[in-house]
Coordinates of C-alpha atoms in Angstrom, one line a residue:
Chain A
M1 CA -21.3 -5.6 28.5
N2 CA -21.6 -2.8 26.1
L3 CA -18.9 -2.8 23.3
L4 CA -17.9 0.7 24.2
I5 CA -17.4 -0.1 27.8
E6 CA -15.5 -3.3 26.9
S7 CA -13.2 -1.2 24.6
F8 CA -12.5 1.3 27.3
T9 CA -11.8 -1.6 29.7
I10 CA -9.1 -2.9 27.3
L11 CA -7.7 0.6 26.9
R12 CA -7.5 1.0 30.7
K13 CA -5.8 -2.4 30.9
E14 CA -3.3 -1.3 28.3
L15 CA -2.6 2.0 30.0
T16 CA -2.2 0.3 33.4
S17 CA 0.2 -2.3 31.9
E18 CA 2.1 0.4 30.1
L19 CA 2.4 2.6 33.3
R20 CA 3.9 -0.5 35.1
S21 CA 6.5 -1.3 32.4
R22 CA 6.8 1.9 30.4
V23 CA 8.4 -0.1 27.6
A24 CA 6.4 1.4 24.7
V25 CA 6.6 5.0 26.0
S26 CA 10.3 4.8 26.6
S27 CA 11.2 3.1 23.4
V28 CA 9.1 5.5 21.3
G29 CA 10.3 8.6 23.2
L30 CA 13.9 7.6 23.1
F31 CA 13.8 6.6 19.4
A32 CA 12.2 10.0 18.6
L33 CA 14.6 12.0 20.7
T34 CA 17.7 10.2 19.3
T35 CA 16.6 10.6 15.7
L36 CA 15.7 14.2 16.2
V37 CA 19.1 15.0 17.8
A38 CA 20.9 13.2 15.0
V39 CA 18.9 15.0 12.3
A40 CA 19.1 18.4 14.0
Y41 CA 22.8 18.0 14.7
Q42 CA 23.5 17.3 11.0
I43 CA 21.0 19.6 9.4
G44 CA 19.8 22.0 12.0
P45 CA 17.9 25.2 11.3
Y46 CA 20.5 26.9 9.1
R47 CA 21.6 24.3 6.6
I48 CA 18.4 24.3 4.6
H49 CA 17.5 27.2 2.3
E50 CA 14.6 29.3 3.4
Q51 CA 12.4 28.2 0.4
D52 CA 13.1 24.5 1.0
R53 CA 12.4 24.5 4.7
P54 CA 8.6 23.8 4.7
H55 CA 9.2 20.8 2.3
L56 CA 12.1 19.3 4.2
H57 CA 10.7 20.0 7.6
A58 CA 7.4 18.4 6.8
A59 CA 9.0 15.2 5.4
L60 CA 11.6 14.9 8.2
L61 CA 8.9 15.4 10.9
W62 CA 6.7 12.6 9.6
I63 CA 9.6 10.3 8.9
I64 CA 10.7 10.7 12.6
V65 CA 7.1 10.2 13.8
F66 CA 6.5 7.1 11.8
F67 CA 9.7 5.3 12.6
A68 CA 9.6 6.3 16.3
A69 CA 6.1 5.0 16.5
S70 CA 7.1 1.8 14.7
S71 CA 9.3 0.9 17.7
G72 CA 6.3 0.9 20.0
L73 CA 3.0 0.4 18.2
P74 CA 3.3 -3.3 17.4
R75 CA 3.8 -4.1 21.1
V76 CA 0.0 -3.9 21.8
F77 CA -0.4 -7.4 20.2
V78 CA 3.1 -8.8 20.3
K79 CA 3.3 -8.6 24.1
E80 CA 0.0 -10.6 24.4
E81 CA 1.6 -13.4 22.3
D82 CA 4.9 -13.2 24.1
A83 CA 3.3 -13.3 27.6
H84 CA 0.8 -16.0 26.5
T85 CA -2.1 -13.8 27.6
A86 CA -3.7 -13.6 24.1
K87 CA -5.8 -16.7 24.7
S88 CA -7.2 -15.3 27.9
L89 CA -7.9 -12.0 26.1
R90 CA -9.8 -13.9 23.4
L91 CA -12.0 -15.5 26.0
A92 CA -12.5 -12.3 28.0
A93 CA -13.4 -9.8 25.3
R94 CA -15.1 -9.6 21.9
P95 CA -12.7 -9.0 18.9
G96 CA -14.3 -5.6 18.2
A97 CA -13.6 -4.4 21.7
V98 CA -10.0 -5.8 21.6
F99 CA -9.3 -4.0 18.3
A100 CA -10.9 -0.7 19.5
G101 CA -9.1 -0.8 22.9
K102 CA -5.7 -1.5 21.3
F103 CA -6.4 1.2 18.6
L104 CA -7.2 3.7 21.2
F105 CA -4.0 2.9 23.1
N106 CA -2.0 3.3 20.0
L107 CA -3.8 6.6 19.3
V108 CA -2.9 7.9 22.8
L109 CA 0.7 6.8 22.3
L110 CA 0.9 8.6 18.9
L111 CA -0.7 11.8 20.3
G112 CA 1.7 11.7 23.2
L113 CA 4.6 11.2 20.8
E114 CA 3.5 14.2 18.7
A115 CA 3.0 16.4 21.7
F116 CA 6.5 15.6 22.9
L117 CA 8.2 15.7 19.5
V118 CA 6.7 18.6 17.6
P119 CA 7.7 21.4 20.0
L120 CA 11.2 20.0 20.2
F121 CA 11.3 19.7 16.4
A122 CA 10.3 23.3 16.1
V123 CA 13.0 24.4 18.5
F124 CA 15.9 22.3 17.1
M125 CA 15.0 22.6 13.4
G126 CA 13.6 26.1 13.3
F127 CA 10.3 24.8 12.1
S128 CA 7.8 27.7 11.9
V129 CA 4.1 27.4 11.3
A130 CA 1.8 29.8 9.5
N131 CA -1.4 28.2 10.8
L132 CA -1.2 26.4 14.1
P133 CA -4.8 25.1 14.3
A134 CA -4.2 23.6 10.8
L135 CA -1.0 21.9 12.0
V136 CA -2.9 20.5 15.1
L137 CA -5.6 19.1 12.7
V138 CA -3.0 17.4 10.5
L139 CA -1.3 15.9 13.6
V140 CA -4.5 14.6 15.0
A141 CA -5.6 13.2 11.6
G142 CA -2.1 11.7 11.2
A143 CA -2.3 10.0 14.6
L144 CA -5.7 8.5 13.8
G145 CA -4.5 7.3 10.4
L146 CA -1.2 5.8 11.6
A147 CA -2.9 4.2 14.6
S148 CA -5.6 2.5 12.4
S149 CA -3.1 1.0 10.0
A150 CA -0.5 0.2 12.7
T151 CA -3.0 -1.6 15.0
M152 CA -4.1 -4.0 12.2
V153 CA -0.6 -4.7 11.0
A154 CA 0.5 -5.3 14.6
A155 CA -2.3 -7.9 15.0
I156 CA -1.1 -9.6 11.7
I157 CA 2.5 -9.7 12.7
S158 CA 1.8 -10.9 16.2
R159 CA 0.1 -14.0 14.6
A160 CA 3.1 -14.4 12.2
T161 CA 6.6 -14.1 13.7
G162 CA 6.0 -11.0 15.8
S163 CA 9.2 -9.4 14.5
A164 CA 9.5 -5.6 14.4
T165 CA 11.2 -5.8 11.0
L166 CA 8.1 -7.5 9.5
F167 CA 6.0 -4.7 11.1
V168 CA 7.9 -2.1 9.2
V169 CA 7.9 -4.2 5.9
L170 CA 4.1 -4.6 6.1
S171 CA 3.2 -1.2 7.3
V172 CA 5.3 1.0 5.1
P173 CA 3.4 0.3 1.9
L174 CA 0.1 0.8 3.7
V175 CA 1.0 4.1 5.3
L176 CA 3.0 5.6 2.5
P177 CA -0.1 7.1 0.7
M178 CA -1.1 8.5 4.1
L179 CA 2.4 9.9 4.8
V180 CA 2.3 11.6 1.4
F181 CA -0.9 13.4 2.3
L182 CA 0.3 14.2 5.8
I183 CA 3.5 15.7 4.5
Q184 CA 1.6 17.8 2.0
G185 CA -0.8 18.9 4.8
T186 CA 2.0 19.8 7.2
R187 CA 3.8 21.8 4.4
T188 CA 0.5 23.7 3.8
A189 CA 0.0 24.4 7.5
A190 CA 3.6 25.7 7.6
T191 CA 3.2 28.1 4.6
V192 CA -0.5 29.0 4.0
P193 CA -2.4 30.9 6.8
E194 CA -5.9 29.9 5.3
L195 CA -7.4 26.7 6.7
S196 CA -9.2 26.0 3.4
A197 CA -5.8 25.3 1.7
L198 CA -5.5 22.3 4.0
L199 CA -8.8 20.6 2.9
P200 CA -7.6 18.4 0.0
S201 CA -4.9 16.7 2.1
L202 CA -7.1 16.5 5.2
R203 CA -10.0 15.0 3.2
A204 CA -7.6 12.4 1.7
V205 CA -6.2 11.5 5.2
V206 CA -9.6 11.3 6.9
S207 CA -11.2 9.2 4.1
L208 CA -8.1 6.8 4.0
T209 CA -8.3 6.5 7.8
G210 CA -12.1 5.8 7.6
V211 CA -11.6 3.1 4.9
T212 CA -8.7 1.5 6.9
L213 CA -10.7 1.5 10.1
V214 CA -13.8 0.0 8.6
S215 CA -11.9 -2.8 6.7
S216 CA -9.8 -3.5 9.8
A217 CA -13.0 -3.9 11.9
F218 CA -14.2 -6.5 9.5
L219 CA -10.9 -8.3 9.1
F220 CA -9.7 -8.2 12.7
P221 CA -11.8 -11.2 13.9
V222 CA -10.2 -13.4 11.2
V223 CA -6.7 -12.4 12.2
W224 CA -7.5 -12.6 16.0
H225 CA -9.2 -16.0 16.0
D226 CA -7.3 -18.0 13.3
Chain B
M1 CA -3.0 -30.5 -23.3
T2 CA -6.5 -30.5 -24.9
K3 CA -7.1 -29.3 -28.5
T4 CA -9.0 -26.3 -27.3
K5 CA -6.1 -25.2 -25.0
K6 CA -3.6 -25.7 -27.9
A7 CA -5.8 -23.7 -30.2
S8 CA -6.2 -20.9 -27.6
L9 CA -2.4 -20.8 -27.0
A10 CA -1.8 -20.6 -30.8
L11 CA -4.4 -17.8 -31.1
L12 CA -2.7 -15.9 -28.2
F13 CA 0.7 -16.3 -30.0
L14 CA -0.8 -15.0 -33.3
W15 CA -2.6 -12.2 -31.5
F16 CA 0.7 -11.0 -30.0
C17 CA 2.5 -11.2 -33.3
V18 CA -0.2 -9.0 -34.9
V19 CA -0.2 -6.6 -31.9
I20 CA 3.6 -6.2 -32.1
W21 CA 3.5 -5.7 -35.9
A22 CA 0.6 -3.2 -35.6
A23 CA 2.4 -1.3 -32.8
F24 CA 5.3 -0.5 -35.1
F25 CA 3.8 -0.4 -38.6
Y26 CA 0.0 0.1 -38.4
A27 CA -0.3 2.8 -35.6
P28 CA 1.1 6.2 -36.4
K29 CA 3.5 8.1 -34.2
A30 CA 1.8 10.3 -31.6
A31 CA 2.3 14.1 -31.9
G32 CA 4.4 15.8 -29.2
F33 CA 6.5 12.7 -28.4
K34 CA 10.2 12.3 -29.1
G35 CA 11.0 10.0 -32.0
E36 CA 9.2 6.7 -31.9
S37 CA 8.8 6.8 -28.0
S38 CA 5.0 6.9 -28.1
R39 CA 4.9 3.3 -29.3
I40 CA 5.9 2.1 -25.8
V41 CA 2.3 3.0 -24.7
F42 CA 1.1 -0.2 -26.5
F43 CA 3.1 -2.3 -24.0
H44 CA 3.5 -0.1 -20.9
V45 CA -0.2 0.6 -20.4
P46 CA -1.3 -3.1 -20.8
Q47 CA 1.5 -4.2 -18.3
A48 CA 0.2 -1.7 -15.7
W49 CA -3.4 -2.8 -16.4
V50 CA -2.5 -6.4 -15.9
A51 CA -0.6 -5.5 -12.6
V52 CA -3.9 -3.9 -11.3
L53 CA -6.0 -6.8 -12.7
A54 CA -3.8 -9.3 -10.9
F55 CA -4.3 -7.2 -7.7
C56 CA -8.1 -7.5 -8.2
V57 CA -7.9 -11.3 -8.8
N58 CA -5.8 -11.5 -5.6
L59 CA -8.5 -9.6 -3.7
V60 CA -11.3 -11.9 -5.0
A61 CA -9.3 -15.1 -4.2
S62 CA -8.5 -13.7 -0.8
L63 CA -12.1 -13.0 0.0
R64 CA -13.1 -16.5 -1.3
Y65 CA -10.4 -18.0 1.0
L66 CA -11.8 -16.2 4.0
R67 CA -15.3 -17.4 3.1
H68 CA -14.6 -21.1 2.2
R69 CA -11.2 -21.8 3.8
N70 CA -10.1 -23.7 0.7
L71 CA -6.3 -23.7 0.4
L72 CA -6.6 -23.6 -3.4
D73 CA -8.1 -20.1 -3.1
D74 CA -5.1 -19.1 -1.1
A75 CA -2.9 -20.6 -3.9
R76 CA -4.9 -18.6 -6.5
A77 CA -4.4 -15.4 -4.5
A78 CA -0.6 -16.1 -4.3
A79 CA -0.5 -16.9 -8.0
A80 CA -2.2 -13.6 -8.9
A81 CA 0.1 -11.7 -6.6
R82 CA 3.2 -13.3 -8.2
L83 CA 2.1 -12.4 -11.7
G84 CA 1.0 -9.0 -10.5
L85 CA 4.5 -8.4 -9.1
L86 CA 6.0 -9.6 -12.4
F87 CA 3.8 -7.2 -14.5
A88 CA 4.3 -4.3 -12.1
V89 CA 8.1 -4.7 -12.5
L90 CA 7.7 -4.8 -16.3
A91 CA 5.5 -1.7 -16.2
T92 CA 8.0 0.1 -14.0
V93 CA 10.9 -0.8 -16.4
S94 CA 9.1 0.1 -19.6
G95 CA 7.9 3.3 -17.9
S96 CA 11.4 4.2 -16.8
L97 CA 12.7 3.7 -20.3
F98 CA 10.0 6.0 -21.7
A99 CA 10.8 8.6 -18.9
K100 CA 14.5 8.6 -19.8
V101 CA 13.7 9.3 -23.5
M102 CA 10.9 11.9 -22.9
W103 CA 11.9 13.6 -19.7
G104 CA 15.7 12.8 -19.5
S105 CA 15.6 10.8 -16.3
F106 CA 14.7 7.2 -15.5
W107 CA 12.8 8.2 -12.4
N108 CA 11.0 11.6 -11.7
W109 CA 8.9 10.9 -8.6
D110 CA 5.8 11.5 -10.6
P111 CA 2.6 10.5 -8.7
R112 CA 2.0 7.6 -11.0
E113 CA 5.6 6.4 -10.6
V114 CA 5.1 6.6 -6.8
S115 CA 1.9 4.7 -7.2
I116 CA 3.5 1.8 -9.0
A117 CA 6.5 1.8 -6.6
I118 CA 4.0 1.5 -3.7
L119 CA 2.2 -1.3 -5.5
L120 CA 5.5 -3.1 -5.9
L121 CA 6.2 -2.7 -2.2
I122 CA 2.7 -4.0 -1.3
Y123 CA 3.3 -7.1 -3.4
A124 CA 6.8 -7.6 -1.9
A125 CA 5.4 -7.2 1.6
Y126 CA 2.6 -9.7 0.9
F127 CA 5.3 -12.3 0.0
A128 CA 7.4 -11.4 3.0
L129 CA 4.3 -12.1 5.2
R130 CA 3.6 -15.4 3.5
Q131 CA 7.2 -16.5 4.0
A132 CA 7.0 -15.6 7.7
V133 CA 4.2 -18.0 8.5
S134 CA 4.7 -21.7 8.3
D135 CA 1.2 -23.0 9.0
P136 CA -0.7 -23.0 5.6
E137 CA -4.1 -22.2 7.0
R138 CA -2.9 -19.3 9.2
R139 CA -0.7 -18.1 6.3
G140 CA -3.8 -18.1 4.1
S141 CA -5.9 -16.0 6.5
L142 CA -3.2 -13.5 7.4
A143 CA -2.1 -13.0 3.8
A144 CA -5.8 -12.6 2.8
A145 CA -6.4 -10.0 5.5
Y146 CA -3.3 -8.1 4.5
A147 CA -4.2 -8.3 0.8
I148 CA -7.7 -6.9 1.5
L149 CA -6.3 -4.1 3.7
A150 CA -3.7 -3.2 1.0
F151 CA -6.4 -3.2 -1.7
V152 CA -8.4 -0.5 0.0
T153 CA -5.5 1.9 -0.3
M154 CA -5.4 1.3 -4.1
P155 CA -8.1 3.8 -5.1
F156 CA -6.2 6.5 -3.2
L157 CA -3.0 5.7 -5.1
V158 CA -4.6 5.4 -8.5
F159 CA -7.2 8.2 -8.3
V160 CA -6.5 10.6 -5.4
V161 CA -2.7 11.1 -5.5
P162 CA -2.5 11.9 -9.2
R163 CA -5.3 14.5 -8.8
I164 CA -3.7 16.3 -5.8
Y165 CA -0.2 16.4 -7.3
W166 CA 0.9 17.6 -10.7
S167 CA 1.8 14.7 -12.9
L168 CA 4.0 14.3 -15.9
H169 CA 1.7 11.5 -17.1
P170 CA -1.2 12.3 -19.4
D171 CA -4.6 12.6 -17.8
T172 CA -6.6 9.5 -17.3
I173 CA -9.1 8.6 -20.1
I174 CA -12.0 8.8 -17.6
S175 CA -12.6 12.5 -16.8
A176 CA -13.5 13.8 -13.4
Q177 CA -17.1 14.1 -14.7
G178 CA -17.1 10.4 -15.4
S179 CA -17.2 10.7 -19.2
V180 CA -14.7 8.8 -21.4
K181 CA -12.4 11.3 -23.2
V182 CA -10.1 9.5 -25.6
Q183 CA -7.7 11.8 -27.5
M184 CA -6.0 9.2 -29.6
H185 CA -5.7 8.4 -33.3
P186 CA -8.3 5.7 -34.1
R187 CA -5.5 3.3 -35.3
M188 CA -3.5 3.9 -32.1
F189 CA -6.6 3.2 -30.0
Q190 CA -7.3 0.0 -31.9
V191 CA -3.7 -1.3 -31.3
L192 CA -3.9 -0.3 -27.6
V193 CA -7.2 -2.2 -27.1
G194 CA -5.8 -5.2 -29.0
S195 CA -2.7 -5.1 -26.8
L196 CA -4.8 -4.8 -23.6
L197 CA -6.8 -7.9 -24.7
G198 CA -3.5 -9.8 -25.6
F199 CA -1.9 -9.0 -22.2
T200 CA -5.1 -9.9 -20.4
G201 CA -5.1 -13.3 -22.3
L202 CA -1.4 -13.8 -21.4
F203 CA -2.1 -13.1 -17.8
W204 CA -5.0 -15.7 -17.7
W205 CA -2.9 -18.3 -19.4
L206 CA 0.0 -17.8 -16.9
Y207 CA -2.4 -17.7 -14.1
S208 CA -4.1 -20.9 -15.1
L209 CA -0.7 -22.6 -15.3
E210 CA 0.2 -21.4 -11.8
V211 CA -3.2 -22.6 -10.4
R212 CA -2.8 -26.0 -12.0
L213 CA 0.6 -26.4 -10.5
S214 CA -0.7 -25.3 -7.1
R215 CA -3.5 -27.8 -7.4
L216 CA -1.1 -30.6 -8.1
R217 CA 1.1 -29.5 -5.2
L218 CA -1.9 -29.5 -2.8
R219 CA -3.0 -33.0 -4.0
R220 CA 0.5 -34.3 -3.5
E221 CA 0.6 -32.8 0.0
E222 CA -2.9 -34.2 0.8
G223 CA -1.7 -37.7 -0.4
G224 CA 1.2 -37.5 2.1
E225 CA 3.9 -38.0 -0.6

């Protein structure tokens, strides 16, 4: 079977399984909503000075996205080990297809989280954007970047202890440089109308994502089969 | 200990004595720095260099482990990471002391400070992962995979972040055009190079001790003692 078809088969399996249980969607969604309500209740749109808003809003948005995602992203591999289905999956599909399918599922989950969270964040926090297409670009690049790192780290922790704490410990140092660029990009999208101002941050995020994806594709078979 | 090793150790000791003396009495003070604070560069830069060198050794050993599946390579990777963590802590402490003297605060969230903080987190996470896996072979392969994945983010921390964000630190000695641009008194440069060599020697000595210890541990485990 073609690797692409195999990858989409894994993605379909993940989506079907998620639609049955809704564990990842509900944990990610509820975590995001609870954190947003707590942050908005304490800080809200008026407790931040006008000139500080883009800086703080960009940082708060990505902190909420990353930690909300951390509650659901590792499940793609941890659930296979918990349900003892990992061995069957190893026999049924090539490692490349497994990684691609799980990565695509995490990407869908992250894009869904952003689509749910960002409008609410704008309403509750008074987050205004000078260049909406630029913000959409940053959000898509961010979802790609976070999904690439998180999928590989999820595979590693599922072969270790499978604990969510270990996922955060291992993924934070890897995604921190990316979060720095994403926060910078979001701040630019919120303040500068020109798309060209976004390019330095966007280039950094896209290249970091590319490097992570390529190295993950090479390393995944080692983690998956050992 | 063989005679060659004893002689190398004595040479390393003498080398450091000369470097320490030269850092305070041979090299002049740098212009634009408060008091004698510029002299910390002779110790801070080599510590940061060794932290990065250890990260590179960790990468090579991790790649070797994935290729040959020899537990000694995994032990080499862990030894390099342990020493890298130690030197990264030393570089952070010496950098913070300098920052307090020069800029009035121990920590300024400068891009290079953030880079070393992330490097420390990566090393700490690497050991958290190692402790979470009990099977030595699986520990080796998972730790190697994580080390390689972490290494690919390094160029972004070292080269990209300081170029996107304004930094308190002086520019790197390699310009964006690729040419070397050293703006340092020749005596200062000589001491810095001497210190870099000394710290690199210190790292290799500590690393070889760690590897010898790991080799003995592995032999004992293989012997079933």
